[in-house]
Short mmCIF file of C-alpha atoms in Angstrom, two decimals:
data_model
loop_
_atom_site.label_atom_id
_atom_site.label_comp_id
_atom_site.label_asym_id
_atom_site.label_seq_id
_atom_site.Cartn_x
_atom_site.Cartn_y
_atom_site.Cartn_z
CA UNK A 1 4.85 -180.23 -37.39
CA UNK A 2 5.83 -181.48 -33.92
CA UNK A 3 9.35 -182.61 -33.00
CA UNK A 4 8.24 -186.24 -32.91
CA UNK A 5 6.67 -185.96 -36.37
CA UNK A 6 9.88 -184.38 -37.70
CA UNK A 7 11.92 -187.22 -36.17
CA UNK A 8 9.65 -189.84 -37.74
CA UNK A 9 9.89 -188.15 -41.15
CA UNK A 10 13.66 -187.97 -40.86
CA UNK A 11 13.91 -191.65 -39.90
CA UNK A 12 11.71 -192.56 -42.87
CA UNK A 13 13.86 -190.43 -45.20
CA UNK A 14 16.96 -192.27 -43.97
CA UNK A 15 15.34 -195.70 -44.39
CA UNK A 16 14.12 -194.91 -47.91
CA UNK A 17 17.53 -193.50 -48.85
CA UNK A 18 19.18 -196.74 -47.71
CA UNK A 19 16.65 -198.81 -49.61
CA UNK A 20 17.40 -196.84 -52.79
CA UNK A 21 21.14 -197.27 -52.26
CA UNK A 22 20.59 -201.00 -51.70
CA UNK A 23 18.72 -201.29 -55.01
CA UNK A 24 21.70 -199.76 -56.81
CA UNK A 25 24.02 -202.09 -54.91
CA UNK A 26 21.98 -205.16 -55.90
CA UNK A 27 22.06 -203.94 -59.51
CA UNK A 28 25.88 -203.96 -59.36
CA UNK A 29 26.29 -200.20 -59.80
CA UNK A 30 29.01 -199.85 -57.14
CA UNK A 31 32.65 -200.94 -57.33
CA UNK A 32 32.92 -201.13 -53.53
CA UNK A 33 31.13 -203.10 -50.80
CA UNK A 34 28.25 -201.19 -49.22
CA UNK A 35 27.26 -201.68 -45.59
CA UNK A 36 23.75 -200.51 -44.82
CA UNK A 37 22.57 -199.48 -41.37
CA UNK A 38 18.96 -200.60 -41.65
CA UNK A 39 17.36 -200.50 -38.23
CA UNK A 40 19.65 -197.68 -37.07
CA UNK A 41 17.44 -194.88 -38.40
CA UNK A 42 15.76 -193.83 -35.13
CA UNK A 43 19.06 -194.04 -33.24
CA UNK A 44 20.79 -191.96 -35.93
CA UNK A 45 18.10 -189.28 -35.72
CA UNK A 46 18.17 -189.23 -31.90
CA UNK A 47 21.98 -189.04 -31.76
CA UNK A 48 22.06 -186.32 -34.40
CA UNK A 49 19.58 -184.24 -32.42
CA UNK A 50 21.42 -184.87 -29.14
CA UNK A 51 24.79 -183.73 -30.49
CA UNK A 52 25.84 -180.12 -30.18
CA UNK A 53 27.48 -178.76 -33.32
CA UNK A 54 31.03 -179.25 -31.94
CA UNK A 55 30.47 -182.70 -30.38
CA UNK A 56 32.28 -185.61 -32.02
CA UNK A 57 30.66 -188.72 -33.45
CA UNK A 58 32.75 -191.89 -33.82
CA UNK A 59 31.20 -194.75 -35.79
CA UNK A 60 31.72 -198.26 -37.08
CA UNK A 61 31.54 -199.56 -40.64
CA UNK A 62 27.73 -199.36 -40.51
CA UNK A 63 27.77 -195.56 -40.59
CA UNK A 64 25.36 -194.85 -43.43
CA UNK A 65 22.28 -193.91 -41.37
CA UNK A 66 24.34 -191.57 -39.18
CA UNK A 67 25.94 -189.87 -42.17
CA UNK A 68 22.49 -189.46 -43.72
CA UNK A 69 21.11 -188.04 -40.48
CA UNK A 70 23.98 -185.59 -39.99
CA UNK A 71 24.29 -184.44 -43.61
CA UNK A 72 20.61 -184.38 -44.48
CA UNK A 73 21.55 -185.20 -48.08
CA UNK A 74 21.86 -188.48 -49.95
CA UNK A 75 23.62 -187.21 -53.13
CA UNK A 76 27.10 -186.58 -51.61
CA UNK A 77 26.98 -190.03 -50.01
CA UNK A 78 25.86 -191.69 -53.26
CA UNK A 79 28.65 -189.88 -55.11
CA UNK A 80 31.13 -191.16 -52.53
CA UNK A 81 29.91 -194.74 -53.00
CA UNK A 82 30.33 -194.27 -56.76
CA UNK A 83 33.86 -192.99 -56.02
CA UNK A 84 33.14 -189.63 -57.69
CA UNK A 85 35.18 -186.56 -56.72
CA UNK A 86 31.88 -184.86 -55.77
CA UNK A 87 31.41 -187.45 -53.00
CA UNK A 88 31.35 -186.57 -49.33
CA UNK A 89 35.08 -187.38 -49.05
CA UNK A 90 36.03 -186.77 -52.66
CA UNK A 91 35.43 -190.39 -53.64
CA UNK A 92 38.36 -191.61 -51.54
CA UNK A 93 36.77 -193.32 -48.51
CA UNK A 94 33.96 -195.42 -49.88
CA UNK A 95 31.40 -196.93 -47.51
CA UNK A 96 32.98 -198.46 -44.42
CA UNK A 97 35.30 -195.59 -43.48
CA UNK A 98 33.10 -192.65 -44.49
CA UNK A 99 33.59 -189.54 -42.37
CA UNK A 100 32.05 -186.09 -42.52
CA UNK A 101 34.28 -183.64 -40.62
CA UNK A 102 31.93 -180.73 -41.39
CA UNK A 103 29.30 -182.51 -39.29
CA UNK A 104 31.86 -183.80 -36.75
CA UNK A 105 31.76 -187.41 -37.86
CA UNK A 106 35.50 -187.53 -37.53
CA UNK A 107 36.28 -191.25 -37.48
CA UNK A 108 34.74 -194.49 -38.69
CA UNK A 109 36.42 -197.85 -38.97
CA UNK A 110 35.91 -201.09 -40.80
CA UNK A 111 37.90 -202.81 -38.04
CA UNK A 112 35.47 -204.19 -35.49
CA UNK A 113 35.86 -202.44 -32.13
CA UNK A 114 38.63 -200.15 -33.37
CA UNK A 115 36.51 -197.07 -32.74
CA UNK A 116 36.55 -197.52 -28.93
CA UNK A 117 40.20 -196.70 -28.23
CA UNK A 118 40.14 -193.94 -30.84
CA UNK A 119 37.08 -192.35 -29.24
CA UNK A 120 38.71 -192.55 -25.81
CA UNK A 121 41.71 -190.68 -27.19
CA UNK A 122 39.55 -188.04 -28.84
CA UNK A 123 37.51 -187.58 -25.65
CA UNK A 124 40.72 -187.26 -23.64
CA UNK A 125 42.03 -184.61 -26.07
CA UNK A 126 38.78 -182.66 -25.70
CA UNK A 127 39.10 -182.88 -21.91
CA UNK A 128 42.74 -181.74 -21.93
CA UNK A 129 41.89 -178.83 -24.24
CA UNK A 130 38.91 -178.03 -21.97
CA UNK A 131 36.60 -177.56 -24.97
CA UNK A 132 33.45 -178.87 -23.31
CA UNK A 133 32.79 -181.01 -26.40
CA UNK A 134 31.42 -184.50 -25.92
CA UNK A 135 32.53 -187.55 -27.90
CA UNK A 136 29.85 -190.09 -28.82
CA UNK A 137 30.86 -193.57 -29.93
CA UNK A 138 28.49 -196.13 -31.41
CA UNK A 139 28.94 -199.78 -32.20
CA UNK A 140 27.03 -202.88 -33.11
CA UNK A 141 26.61 -205.98 -30.98
CA UNK A 142 29.51 -207.74 -32.71
CA UNK A 143 32.01 -205.20 -31.33
CA UNK A 144 30.98 -206.01 -27.76
CA UNK A 145 33.12 -209.15 -27.84
CA UNK A 146 36.26 -207.15 -28.58
CA UNK A 147 38.62 -206.46 -25.70
CA UNK A 148 38.65 -202.74 -26.40
CA UNK A 149 34.93 -202.57 -25.54
CA UNK A 150 35.65 -203.72 -21.99
CA UNK A 151 38.86 -201.75 -21.64
#
């Protein structure tokens, strides 16, 4: 299978996973709000492939596709959304603030635009420590109107 075929399959897996999660959400099976990242699948796959293992990924509240791309598994994310201790963060973070330190998703925020200053600080720390690690930050179009985007 070629790299492009693998990327397409991965994007489809992420989309289908989100659709299944959405069906459970519509059925009222979660006690928390769920924010999907439909339409982010190809970006999530591309970013995941572009990251080196020690690079940092900083996300917004629509982090589901990126967590699915980095983890490769839906069960720990589903368990997190069900607030089970077997969840990706032990059932403590829910949907909008879900991180995965093992895959270097080290910060997400439900506060629009809050991830920009945090990512700048993390990137600066990496530079000071001379690690060579990059810090990637992603946002949606709504965060572009926040002052921190321009700063």
